[in-house]
Amino acid sequence: MKAFIKHTIILASFLFFLPSQAQQLPQFTQYMYNTVSINPAYAGIRDRLSIVGLHRSQWLGFGGGPTTQTLSIHSPLRNEKVGLGFSLINDQLGYENFVFMYGDFSYTIKTNETTELSFGLKGGFTAFSIDQELITAEAADPVSAGLNNRWVPNVGAGIMLHSERWYLGLSAPRLFTNDHHNEEGYKALERVSYYFTGGYVFDLGDGTTKLKPTYMLKATNGAPLSHDLSANLLFMNKWWLGAAYRFNESAGAFGAMVDYQVSDVWRIGYTYELPTADIRPYTNGTHEILLMYEFLNNKKRVKSPRFY
């Protein structure tokens, strides 16, 4: 535990050395199972080929509410110090659609017998498009008229310090600021966001039950700090039951999560979330579905399950 606290201070200090610079990446309540989408250093950390699909329907009953799908694949190579990954995110918000397609590379070094430090790089493209019904000649609106469908490149970076029981991560998945608007005086910016993540797995009772609290801080210039807190209980290495709370200075949301390890390779999960802001009376909540497949090609690895 002392090592965990010590490394928390080290990684938090590293935040101040990143170049400071909110369009933003979509949010997921079950972000802890799809970490590679925000931190390339996570690629290969699970010691196996991992495929994760997530679907999120946000603010059902509210017209134009966001819907998001993501698919991520990552795995270590034969040289287990190196990991590769790929993430695809499709985010629809009203008239706007963003598609993020990024590849990931990680390199891991041992810091001691139980702890490893992973460095990651991310590179790819963000595709932006807007429904044509919004762009009409009759409107003559420079705000909408200057929005063009386009592909823009970007890169990201991250680090993760981890052991079998805990992890700390710091990342900026997109380091370039891109403007999706070409009219002077108007901007539709893709800005830099920083993510600080952490989690710890505790044994409860005889060890058949485990508690995993996790935390994510998201910092974006021009937007309030966003905090995600969650706690999950693992029963018999099969069932995860948990709760989550997301908040910033103006809004928040409560979530309940359940995950089931169907077999050694398949896992499913579901989250229901309710906002606490003024939108709450107008929505039936948010639904999130998780599907994970992990290809286990080494019996030795089966005996060392990953909790994050």
PDB file of C-alpha atoms in Angstrom:
ATOM      1  CA  MET A   1       0.000   0.000   0.000  1.00  0.00           C
ATOM      2  CA  LYS A   2       2.899   2.379   0.708  1.00  0.00           C
ATOM      3  CA  ALA A   3       4.206   1.714  -2.802  1.00  0.00           C
ATOM      4  CA  PHE A   4       0.748   2.496  -4.219  1.00  0.00           C
ATOM      5  CA  ILE A   5       0.645   5.886  -2.448  1.00  0.00           C
ATOM      6  CA  LYS A   6       4.220   6.667  -3.457  1.00  0.00           C
ATOM      7  CA  HIS A   7       3.554   5.940  -7.147  1.00  0.00           C
ATOM      8  CA  THR A   8       0.317   7.977  -7.023  1.00  0.00           C
ATOM      9  CA  ILE A   9       2.345  11.043  -6.047  1.00  0.00           C
ATOM     10  CA  ILE A  10       4.897  10.367  -8.806  1.00  0.00           C
ATOM     11  CA  LEU A  11       2.264  10.062 -11.534  1.00  0.00           C
ATOM     12  CA  ALA A  12       0.289  13.066 -10.328  1.00  0.00           C
ATOM     13  CA  SER A  13       3.462  15.126 -10.496  1.00  0.00           C
ATOM     14  CA  PHE A  14       4.025  13.974 -14.080  1.00  0.00           C
ATOM     15  CA  LEU A  15       0.760  15.671 -15.075  1.00  0.00           C
ATOM     16  CA  PHE A  16       2.347  19.102 -14.769  1.00  0.00           C
ATOM     17  CA  PHE A  17       5.017  18.262 -17.359  1.00  0.00           C
ATOM     18  CA  LEU A  18       2.510  17.521 -20.126  1.00  0.00           C
ATOM     19  CA  PRO A  19       1.913  20.280 -22.691  1.00  0.00           C
ATOM     20  CA  SER A  20      -1.224  22.120 -21.584  1.00  0.00           C
ATOM     21  CA  GLN A  21      -4.022  23.020 -23.899  1.00  0.00           C
ATOM     22  CA  ALA A  22     -12.186  20.828 -24.398  1.00  0.00           C
ATOM     23  CA  GLN A  23     -14.831  18.396 -29.228  1.00  0.00           C
ATOM     24  CA  GLN A  24     -14.127  15.731 -26.384  1.00  0.00           C
ATOM     25  CA  LEU A  25     -13.990  11.930 -26.391  1.00  0.00           C
ATOM     26  CA  PRO A  26     -17.284  10.283 -25.392  1.00  0.00           C
ATOM     27  CA  GLN A  27     -17.626   8.998 -21.844  1.00  0.00           C
ATOM     28  CA  PHE A  28     -18.381   5.479 -20.615  1.00  0.00           C
ATOM     29  CA  THR A  29     -19.350   4.377 -17.122  1.00  0.00           C
ATOM     30  CA  GLN A  30     -17.503   1.092 -17.755  1.00  0.00           C
ATOM     31  CA  TYR A  31     -14.364   2.913 -18.923  1.00  0.00           C
ATOM     32  CA  MET A  32     -12.213   0.644 -16.723  1.00  0.00           C
ATOM     33  CA  TYR A  33     -12.819  -2.263 -19.161  1.00  0.00           C
ATOM     34  CA  ASN A  34     -11.956  -0.228 -22.252  1.00  0.00           C
ATOM     35  CA  THR A  35      -8.965   1.732 -20.980  1.00  0.00           C
ATOM     36  CA  VAL A  36      -7.000   1.390 -24.234  1.00  0.00           C
ATOM     37  CA  SER A  37      -9.357   3.906 -25.888  1.00  0.00           C
ATOM     38  CA  ILE A  38      -8.042   6.657 -23.596  1.00  0.00           C
ATOM     39  CA  ASN A  39      -4.579   5.353 -22.674  1.00  0.00           C
ATOM     40  CA  PRO A  40      -2.347   3.576 -25.247  1.00  0.00           C
ATOM     41  CA  ALA A  41      -0.083   2.291 -22.466  1.00  0.00           C
ATOM     42  CA  TYR A  42      -2.874  -0.180 -21.611  1.00  0.00           C
ATOM     43  CA  ALA A  43      -2.323  -2.104 -24.862  1.00  0.00           C
ATOM     44  CA  GLY A  44      -1.286  -5.674 -23.986  1.00  0.00           C
ATOM     45  CA  ILE A  45      -1.501  -5.231 -20.210  1.00  0.00           C
ATOM     46  CA  ARG A  46      -4.113  -7.991 -19.840  1.00  0.00           C
ATOM     47  CA  ASP A  47      -1.506 -10.512 -21.110  1.00  0.00           C
ATOM     48  CA  ARG A  48      -3.844 -11.894 -23.772  1.00  0.00           C
ATOM     49  CA  LEU A  49      -5.730 -10.919 -26.906  1.00  0.00           C
ATOM     50  CA  SER A  50      -8.615  -8.820 -25.604  1.00  0.00           C
ATOM     51  CA  ILE A  51     -11.596  -7.645 -27.676  1.00  0.00           C
ATOM     52  CA  VAL A  52     -14.092  -5.269 -26.073  1.00  0.00           C
ATOM     53  CA  GLY A  53     -17.309  -3.898 -27.519  1.00  0.00           C
ATOM     54  CA  LEU A  54     -19.401  -1.228 -25.792  1.00  0.00           C
ATOM     55  CA  HIS A  55     -22.702   0.406 -26.719  1.00  0.00           C
ATOM     56  CA  ARG A  56     -24.057   3.435 -24.859  1.00  0.00           C
ATOM     57  CA  SER A  57     -27.483   5.030 -25.380  1.00  0.00           C
ATOM     58  CA  GLN A  58     -27.510   8.221 -23.343  1.00  0.00           C
ATOM     59  CA  TRP A  59     -30.568  10.141 -22.116  1.00  0.00           C
ATOM     60  CA  LEU A  60     -33.210   7.879 -23.663  1.00  0.00           C
ATOM     61  CA  GLY A  61     -36.430   9.764 -24.341  1.00  0.00           C
ATOM     62  CA  PHE A  62     -34.560  13.002 -24.925  1.00  0.00           C
ATOM     63  CA  GLY A  63     -34.383  13.933 -28.618  1.00  0.00           C
ATOM     64  CA  GLY A  64     -30.840  14.039 -29.977  1.00  0.00           C
ATOM     65  CA  GLY A  65     -29.335  12.229 -27.012  1.00  0.00           C
ATOM     66  CA  PRO A  66     -25.859  10.803 -27.699  1.00  0.00           C
ATOM     67  CA  THR A  67     -25.394   7.213 -28.859  1.00  0.00           C
ATOM     68  CA  THR A  68     -21.925   5.741 -28.871  1.00  0.00           C
ATOM     69  CA  GLN A  69     -20.329   2.456 -29.912  1.00  0.00           C
ATOM     70  CA  THR A  70     -16.743   1.430 -29.429  1.00  0.00           C
ATOM     71  CA  LEU A  71     -14.640  -1.583 -30.403  1.00  0.00           C
ATOM     72  CA  SER A  72     -11.131  -2.102 -29.081  1.00  0.00           C
ATOM     73  CA  ILE A  73      -8.603  -4.867 -29.693  1.00  0.00           C
ATOM     74  CA  HIS A  74      -5.231  -5.196 -28.019  1.00  0.00           C
ATOM     75  CA  SER A  75      -2.661  -7.858 -27.249  1.00  0.00           C
ATOM     76  CA  PRO A  76       0.959  -8.362 -26.208  1.00  0.00           C
ATOM     77  CA  LEU A  77       3.402  -9.596 -28.846  1.00  0.00           C
ATOM     78  CA  ARG A  78       5.791 -12.530 -28.537  1.00  0.00           C
ATOM     79  CA  ASN A  79       8.139 -10.087 -26.899  1.00  0.00           C
ATOM     80  CA  GLU A  80       5.765  -9.427 -23.999  1.00  0.00           C
ATOM     81  CA  LYS A  81       7.306  -6.023 -23.375  1.00  0.00           C
ATOM     82  CA  VAL A  82       5.535  -4.780 -26.514  1.00  0.00           C
ATOM     83  CA  GLY A  83       1.767  -4.418 -26.910  1.00  0.00           C
ATOM     84  CA  LEU A  84      -0.332  -3.393 -29.901  1.00  0.00           C
ATOM     85  CA  GLY A  85      -3.919  -2.228 -30.050  1.00  0.00           C
ATOM     86  CA  PHE A  86      -6.637  -0.619 -32.130  1.00  0.00           C
ATOM     87  CA  SER A  87      -9.720   1.304 -31.058  1.00  0.00           C
ATOM     88  CA  LEU A  88     -12.737   2.458 -33.052  1.00  0.00           C
ATOM     89  CA  ILE A  89     -15.308   4.849 -31.553  1.00  0.00           C
ATOM     90  CA  ASN A  90     -18.496   6.007 -33.287  1.00  0.00           C
ATOM     91  CA  ASP A  91     -20.148   8.918 -31.485  1.00  0.00           C
ATOM     92  CA  GLN A  92     -23.457  10.414 -32.672  1.00  0.00           C
ATOM     93  CA  LEU A  93     -24.632  13.600 -30.972  1.00  0.00           C
ATOM     94  CA  GLY A  94     -27.635  15.244 -32.584  1.00  0.00           C
ATOM     95  CA  TYR A  95     -26.600  16.413 -36.062  1.00  0.00           C
ATOM     96  CA  GLU A  96     -22.912  15.728 -35.442  1.00  0.00           C
ATOM     97  CA  ASN A  97     -21.039  12.452 -35.860  1.00  0.00           C
ATOM     98  CA  PHE A  98     -17.461  11.679 -34.836  1.00  0.00           C
ATOM     99  CA  VAL A  99     -15.549   8.510 -35.697  1.00  0.00           C
ATOM    100  CA  PHE A 100     -12.218   7.943 -33.939  1.00  0.00           C
ATOM    101  CA  MET A 101      -9.871   5.335 -35.444  1.00  0.00           C
ATOM    102  CA  TYR A 102      -6.577   4.920 -33.634  1.00  0.00           C
ATOM    103  CA  GLY A 103      -3.768   2.389 -33.343  1.00  0.00           C
ATOM    104  CA  ASP A 104      -1.829   1.873 -30.110  1.00  0.00           C
ATOM    105  CA  PHE A 105       1.714   0.862 -29.214  1.00  0.00           C
ATOM    106  CA  SER A 106       3.027   0.171 -25.714  1.00  0.00           C
ATOM    107  CA  TYR A 107       6.340  -0.799 -24.193  1.00  0.00           C
ATOM    108  CA  THR A 108       6.622  -2.175 -20.653  1.00  0.00           C
ATOM    109  CA  ILE A 109       9.573  -2.281 -18.274  1.00  0.00           C
ATOM    110  CA  LYS A 110       9.855  -3.874 -14.850  1.00  0.00           C
ATOM    111  CA  THR A 111      10.423  -1.427 -12.002  1.00  0.00           C
ATOM    112  CA  ASN A 112      10.677  -4.164  -9.347  1.00  0.00           C
ATOM    113  CA  GLU A 113       9.538  -7.761  -8.757  1.00  0.00           C
ATOM    114  CA  THR A 114       5.838  -6.874  -8.625  1.00  0.00           C
ATOM    115  CA  THR A 115       5.465  -3.584 -10.490  1.00  0.00           C
ATOM    116  CA  GLU A 116       5.719  -2.628 -14.152  1.00  0.00           C
ATOM    117  CA  LEU A 117       5.719   0.700 -15.968  1.00  0.00           C
ATOM    118  CA  SER A 118       4.176   0.924 -19.445  1.00  0.00           C
ATOM    119  CA  PHE A 119       4.635   3.718 -21.976  1.00  0.00           C
ATOM    120  CA  GLY A 120       2.185   4.145 -24.838  1.00  0.00           C
ATOM    121  CA  LEU A 121       1.734   6.019 -28.099  1.00  0.00           C
ATOM    122  CA  LYS A 122      -1.515   6.411 -30.050  1.00  0.00           C
ATOM    123  CA  GLY A 123      -1.964   7.576 -33.641  1.00  0.00           C
ATOM    124  CA  GLY A 124      -4.809   7.750 -36.133  1.00  0.00           C
ATOM    125  CA  PHE A 125      -7.636   9.853 -37.498  1.00  0.00           C
ATOM    126  CA  THR A 126     -10.800  11.565 -36.336  1.00  0.00           C
ATOM    127  CA  ALA A 127     -13.592  11.737 -38.930  1.00  0.00           C
ATOM    128  CA  PHE A 128     -16.160  14.493 -38.500  1.00  0.00           C
ATOM    129  CA  SER A 129     -19.447  14.692 -40.379  1.00  0.00           C
ATOM    130  CA  ILE A 130     -22.675  16.619 -40.005  1.00  0.00           C
ATOM    131  CA  ASP A 131     -26.195  15.875 -41.266  1.00  0.00           C
ATOM    132  CA  GLN A 132     -26.869  17.715 -44.497  1.00  0.00           C
ATOM    133  CA  GLU A 133     -30.311  18.837 -43.307  1.00  0.00           C
ATOM    134  CA  LEU A 134     -28.545  21.177 -40.921  1.00  0.00           C
ATOM    135  CA  ILE A 135     -26.552  22.788 -43.728  1.00  0.00           C
ATOM    136  CA  THR A 136     -29.106  24.512 -45.962  1.00  0.00           C
ATOM    137  CA  ALA A 137     -28.796  27.383 -48.364  1.00  0.00           C
ATOM    138  CA  GLU A 138     -31.894  29.006 -46.885  1.00  0.00           C
ATOM    139  CA  ALA A 139     -30.358  29.141 -43.422  1.00  0.00           C
ATOM    140  CA  ALA A 140     -27.321  31.146 -44.580  1.00  0.00           C
ATOM    141  CA  ASP A 141     -25.938  30.516 -41.131  1.00  0.00           C
ATOM    142  CA  PRO A 142     -22.133  30.924 -41.000  1.00  0.00           C
ATOM    143  CA  VAL A 143     -21.950  28.733 -37.928  1.00  0.00           C
ATOM    144  CA  SER A 144     -23.396  25.684 -39.721  1.00  0.00           C
ATOM    145  CA  ALA A 145     -22.157  26.634 -43.203  1.00  0.00           C
ATOM    146  CA  GLY A 146     -18.544  26.554 -42.094  1.00  0.00           C
ATOM    147  CA  LEU A 147     -18.785  23.019 -40.723  1.00  0.00           C
ATOM    148  CA  ASN A 148     -17.315  20.572 -43.227  1.00  0.00           C
ATOM    149  CA  ASN A 149     -17.006  16.791 -43.268  1.00  0.00           C
ATOM    150  CA  ARG A 150     -13.342  16.023 -42.811  1.00  0.00           C
ATOM    151  CA  TRP A 151     -10.666  13.596 -41.622  1.00  0.00           C
ATOM    152  CA  VAL A 152      -7.933  14.942 -39.369  1.00  0.00           C
ATOM    153  CA  PRO A 153      -4.882  13.121 -37.981  1.00  0.00           C
ATOM    154  CA  ASN A 154      -3.943  13.120 -34.327  1.00  0.00           C
ATOM    155  CA  VAL A 155      -1.602  11.434 -31.871  1.00  0.00           C
ATOM    156  CA  GLY A 156      -1.732  10.649 -28.151  1.00  0.00           C
ATOM    157  CA  ALA A 157       0.468   9.378 -25.342  1.00  0.00           C
ATOM    158  CA  GLY A 158       0.144   7.776 -21.938  1.00  0.00           C
ATOM    159  CA  ILE A 159       1.858   5.924 -19.122  1.00  0.00           C
ATOM    160  CA  MET A 160       0.635   3.269 -16.687  1.00  0.00           C
ATOM    161  CA  LEU A 161       2.186   1.961 -13.501  1.00  0.00           C
ATOM    162  CA  HIS A 162       0.643  -1.353 -12.501  1.00  0.00           C
ATOM    163  CA  SER A 163       0.870  -4.589 -10.576  1.00  0.00           C
ATOM    164  CA  GLU A 164      -1.519  -7.527 -10.267  1.00  0.00           C
ATOM    165  CA  ARG A 165      -3.593  -5.607  -7.700  1.00  0.00           C
ATOM    166  CA  TRP A 166      -3.465  -1.924  -8.608  1.00  0.00           C
ATOM    167  CA  TYR A 167      -2.841   0.505 -11.432  1.00  0.00           C
ATOM    168  CA  LEU A 168      -2.284   4.205 -12.060  1.00  0.00           C
ATOM    169  CA  GLY A 169      -2.503   5.826 -15.450  1.00  0.00           C
ATOM    170  CA  LEU A 170      -1.999   9.227 -16.998  1.00  0.00           C
ATOM    171  CA  SER A 171      -2.764   9.987 -20.636  1.00  0.00           C
ATOM    172  CA  ALA A 172      -3.694  12.493 -23.308  1.00  0.00           C
ATOM    173  CA  PRO A 173      -5.295  10.454 -26.137  1.00  0.00           C
ATOM    174  CA  ARG A 174      -5.235  13.399 -28.559  1.00  0.00           C
ATOM    175  CA  LEU A 175      -2.426  15.937 -28.406  1.00  0.00           C
ATOM    176  CA  PHE A 176      -3.267  18.086 -31.440  1.00  0.00           C
ATOM    177  CA  THR A 177      -5.954  20.759 -31.442  1.00  0.00           C
ATOM    178  CA  ASN A 178      -7.943  20.608 -34.696  1.00  0.00           C
ATOM    179  CA  ASP A 179     -10.621  23.022 -35.873  1.00  0.00           C
ATOM    180  CA  HIS A 180     -13.595  21.485 -37.749  1.00  0.00           C
ATOM    181  CA  HIS A 181     -14.872  24.919 -38.781  1.00  0.00           C
ATOM    182  CA  ASN A 182     -13.376  26.949 -41.632  1.00  0.00           C
ATOM    183  CA  GLU A 183     -15.247  30.248 -41.238  1.00  0.00           C
ATOM    184  CA  GLU A 184     -13.275  33.085 -39.677  1.00  0.00           C
ATOM    185  CA  GLY A 185     -14.556  33.997 -36.238  1.00  0.00           C
ATOM    186  CA  TYR A 186     -16.052  30.564 -35.545  1.00  0.00           C
ATOM    187  CA  LYS A 187     -14.394  27.508 -34.064  1.00  0.00           C
ATOM    188  CA  ALA A 188     -15.356  23.850 -33.560  1.00  0.00           C
ATOM    189  CA  LEU A 189     -12.271  22.655 -31.735  1.00  0.00           C
ATOM    190  CA  GLU A 190     -10.993  19.193 -30.987  1.00  0.00           C
ATOM    191  CA  ARG A 191      -9.088  19.978 -27.825  1.00  0.00           C
ATOM    192  CA  VAL A 192      -6.671  18.110 -25.591  1.00  0.00           C
ATOM    193  CA  SER A 193      -8.035  16.227 -22.578  1.00  0.00           C
ATOM    194  CA  TYR A 194      -5.975  14.647 -19.815  1.00  0.00           C
ATOM    195  CA  TYR A 195      -7.043  11.499 -17.985  1.00  0.00           C
ATOM    196  CA  PHE A 196      -5.763  10.325 -14.613  1.00  0.00           C
ATOM    197  CA  THR A 197      -6.996   6.836 -13.666  1.00  0.00           C
ATOM    198  CA  GLY A 198      -6.405   4.524 -10.742  1.00  0.00           C
ATOM    199  CA  GLY A 199      -7.750   1.384  -9.125  1.00  0.00           C
ATOM    200  CA  TYR A 200      -7.006  -1.127  -6.371  1.00  0.00           C
ATOM    201  CA  VAL A 201      -8.276  -4.664  -5.691  1.00  0.00           C
ATOM    202  CA  PHE A 202      -8.822  -5.679  -2.048  1.00  0.00           C
ATOM    203  CA  ASP A 203      -9.547  -9.159  -0.699  1.00  0.00           C
ATOM    204  CA  LEU A 204     -12.571  -9.382   1.582  1.00  0.00           C
ATOM    205  CA  GLY A 205     -13.207 -12.177   4.047  1.00  0.00           C
ATOM    206  CA  ASP A 206     -11.789 -15.523   2.906  1.00  0.00           C
ATOM    207  CA  GLY A 207     -10.615 -14.101  -0.437  1.00  0.00           C
ATOM    208  CA  THR A 208     -13.537 -15.342  -2.558  1.00  0.00           C
ATOM    209  CA  THR A 209     -14.950 -11.806  -2.522  1.00  0.00           C
ATOM    210  CA  LYS A 210     -13.000  -8.801  -3.764  1.00  0.00           C
ATOM    211  CA  LEU A 211     -13.585  -5.059  -3.752  1.00  0.00           C
ATOM    212  CA  LYS A 212     -12.299  -2.909  -6.599  1.00  0.00           C
ATOM    213  CA  PRO A 213     -12.635   0.875  -6.247  1.00  0.00           C
ATOM    214  CA  THR A 214     -11.609   2.914  -9.307  1.00  0.00           C
ATOM    215  CA  TYR A 215     -11.265   6.601 -10.080  1.00  0.00           C
ATOM    216  CA  MET A 216     -10.909   8.723 -13.205  1.00  0.00           C
ATOM    217  CA  LEU A 217     -10.216  12.448 -13.410  1.00  0.00           C
ATOM    218  CA  LYS A 218     -10.702  14.166 -16.768  1.00  0.00           C
ATOM    219  CA  ALA A 219      -9.280  17.644 -17.297  1.00  0.00           C
ATOM    220  CA  THR A 220     -10.033  19.671 -20.439  1.00  0.00           C
ATOM    221  CA  ASN A 221      -9.330  23.338 -21.020  1.00  0.00           C
ATOM    222  CA  GLY A 222     -12.577  25.238 -21.323  1.00  0.00           C
ATOM    223  CA  ALA A 223     -14.582  22.579 -19.459  1.00  0.00           C
ATOM    224  CA  PRO A 224     -15.064  21.768 -15.761  1.00  0.00           C
ATOM    225  CA  LEU A 225     -13.084  18.930 -14.199  1.00  0.00           C
ATOM    226  CA  SER A 226     -14.958  15.635 -14.453  1.00  0.00           C
ATOM    227  CA  HIS A 227     -14.666  12.962 -11.741  1.00  0.00           C
ATOM    228  CA  ASP A 228     -15.714   9.309 -12.064  1.00  0.00           C
ATOM    229  CA  LEU A 229     -15.898   7.188  -8.923  1.00  0.00           C
ATOM    230  CA  SER A 230     -16.889   3.526  -8.913  1.00  0.00           C
ATOM    231  CA  ALA A 231     -16.728   0.494  -6.649  1.00  0.00           C
ATOM    232  CA  ASN A 232     -17.279  -3.124  -7.724  1.00  0.00           C
ATOM    233  CA  LEU A 233     -17.607  -6.312  -5.714  1.00  0.00           C
ATOM    234  CA  LEU A 234     -16.382  -9.563  -7.306  1.00  0.00           C
ATOM    235  CA  PHE A 235     -18.013 -12.791  -6.137  1.00  0.00           C
ATOM    236  CA  MET A 236     -16.449 -16.214  -6.877  1.00  0.00           C
ATOM    237  CA  ASN A 237     -14.537 -14.772  -9.858  1.00  0.00           C
ATOM    238  CA  LYS A 238     -17.867 -14.718 -11.749  1.00  0.00           C
ATOM    239  CA  TRP A 239     -20.065 -11.787 -10.767  1.00  0.00           C
ATOM    240  CA  TRP A 240     -19.154  -8.106 -10.582  1.00  0.00           C
ATOM    241  CA  LEU A 241     -21.741  -5.857  -8.896  1.00  0.00           C
ATOM    242  CA  GLY A 242     -21.055  -2.174  -8.512  1.00  0.00           C
ATOM    243  CA  ALA A 243     -22.098   1.459  -8.405  1.00  0.00           C
ATOM    244  CA  ALA A 244     -20.681   4.587 -10.004  1.00  0.00           C
ATOM    245  CA  TYR A 245     -20.975   8.341  -9.622  1.00  0.00           C
ATOM    246  CA  ARG A 246     -19.825  10.957 -12.123  1.00  0.00           C
ATOM    247  CA  PHE A 247     -19.800  14.638 -11.279  1.00  0.00           C
ATOM    248  CA  ASN A 248     -18.448  18.039 -12.206  1.00  0.00           C
ATOM    249  CA  GLU A 249     -19.286  21.537 -10.990  1.00  0.00           C
ATOM    250  CA  SER A 250     -22.633  21.643 -12.796  1.00  0.00           C
ATOM    251  CA  ALA A 251     -23.917  18.086 -13.288  1.00  0.00           C
ATOM    252  CA  GLY A 252     -23.602  14.455 -12.269  1.00  0.00           C
ATOM    253  CA  ALA A 253     -24.953  10.933 -12.729  1.00  0.00           C
ATOM    254  CA  PHE A 254     -25.469   7.793 -10.660  1.00  0.00           C
ATOM    255  CA  GLY A 255     -24.954   4.349 -12.194  1.00  0.00           C
ATOM    256  CA  ALA A 256     -25.461   0.691 -11.242  1.00  0.00           C
ATOM    257  CA  MET A 257     -23.343  -2.019 -12.914  1.00  0.00           C
ATOM    258  CA  VAL A 258     -23.487  -5.793 -13.223  1.00  0.00           C
ATOM    259  CA  ASP A 259     -20.990  -7.997 -15.082  1.00  0.00           C
ATOM    260  CA  TYR A 260     -20.922 -11.757 -15.505  1.00  0.00           C
ATOM    261  CA  GLN A 261     -17.982 -13.939 -16.542  1.00  0.00           C
ATOM    262  CA  VAL A 262     -19.861 -16.387 -18.756  1.00  0.00           C
ATOM    263  CA  SER A 263     -16.781 -18.538 -19.441  1.00  0.00           C
ATOM    264  CA  ASP A 264     -13.003 -18.285 -19.461  1.00  0.00           C
ATOM    265  CA  VAL A 265     -13.207 -16.195 -22.626  1.00  0.00           C
ATOM    266  CA  TRP A 266     -16.610 -14.437 -22.614  1.00  0.00           C
ATOM    267  CA  ARG A 267     -17.857 -11.661 -20.360  1.00  0.00           C
ATOM    268  CA  ILE A 268     -20.994  -9.514 -20.525  1.00  0.00           C
ATOM    269  CA  GLY A 269     -21.951  -6.401 -18.605  1.00  0.00           C
ATOM    270  CA  TYR A 270     -24.758  -3.878 -18.229  1.00  0.00           C
ATOM    271  CA  THR A 271     -24.983  -0.406 -16.682  1.00  0.00           C
ATOM    272  CA  TYR A 272     -27.988   1.778 -15.969  1.00  0.00           C
ATOM    273  CA  GLU A 273     -27.357   5.446 -15.243  1.00  0.00           C
ATOM    274  CA  LEU A 274     -29.511   8.395 -14.152  1.00  0.00           C
ATOM    275  CA  PRO A 275     -28.419  12.030 -14.423  1.00  0.00           C
ATOM    276  CA  THR A 276     -28.729  14.379 -11.461  1.00  0.00           C
ATOM    277  CA  ALA A 277     -28.922  17.607 -13.530  1.00  0.00           C
ATOM    278  CA  ASP A 278     -31.993  19.474 -14.816  1.00  0.00           C
ATOM    279  CA  ILE A 279     -32.365  17.025 -17.714  1.00  0.00           C
ATOM    280  CA  ARG A 280     -33.409  14.198 -15.369  1.00  0.00           C
ATOM    281  CA  PRO A 281     -37.237  14.689 -15.642  1.00  0.00           C
ATOM    282  CA  TYR A 282     -36.988  14.469 -19.449  1.00  0.00           C
ATOM    283  CA  THR A 283     -35.026  11.234 -19.821  1.00  0.00           C
ATOM    284  CA  ASN A 284     -35.477   7.558 -18.993  1.00  0.00           C
ATOM    285  CA  GLY A 285     -31.805   7.235 -18.168  1.00  0.00           C
ATOM    286  CA  THR A 286     -28.760   5.848 -19.920  1.00  0.00           C
ATOM    287  CA  HIS A 287     -28.070   2.225 -20.875  1.00  0.00           C
ATOM    288  CA  GLU A 288     -24.645   0.746 -21.495  1.00  0.00           C
ATOM    289  CA  ILE A 289     -23.885  -2.798 -22.697  1.00  0.00           C
ATOM    290  CA  LEU A 290     -20.460  -4.458 -22.572  1.00  0.00           C
ATOM    291  CA  LEU A 291     -19.256  -7.574 -24.407  1.00  0.00           C
ATOM    292  CA  MET A 292     -15.700  -8.854 -23.914  1.00  0.00           C
ATOM    293  CA  TYR A 293     -13.860 -11.744 -25.526  1.00  0.00           C
ATOM    294  CA  GLU A 294     -10.361 -12.804 -24.497  1.00  0.00           C
ATOM    295  CA  PHE A 295      -8.367 -15.422 -26.328  1.00  0.00           C
ATOM    296  CA  LEU A 296      -6.411 -17.495 -23.791  1.00  0.00           C
ATOM    297  CA  ASN A 297      -3.534 -19.204 -25.580  1.00  0.00           C
ATOM    298  CA  ASN A 298      -1.322 -19.974 -22.610  1.00  0.00           C
ATOM    299  CA  LYS A 299      -2.318 -22.053 -19.571  1.00  0.00           C
ATOM    300  CA  LYS A 300       0.104 -20.132 -17.397  1.00  0.00           C
ATOM    301  CA  ARG A 301      -1.806 -16.933 -18.066  1.00  0.00           C
ATOM    302  CA  VAL A 302      -5.141 -18.505 -17.190  1.00  0.00           C
ATOM    303  CA  LYS A 303      -3.870 -18.948 -13.637  1.00  0.00           C
ATOM    304  CA  SER A 304      -3.180 -15.216 -13.291  1.00  0.00           C
ATOM    305  CA  PRO A 305      -6.471 -13.441 -13.979  1.00  0.00           C
ATOM    306  CA  ARG A 306      -6.452  -9.685 -14.431  1.00  0.00           C
ATOM    307  CA  PHE A 307      -8.827  -7.588 -12.368  1.00  0.00           C
ATOM    308  CA  TYR A 308      -8.655  -4.503 -14.593  1.00  0.00           C
TER     309      TYR A 308
END
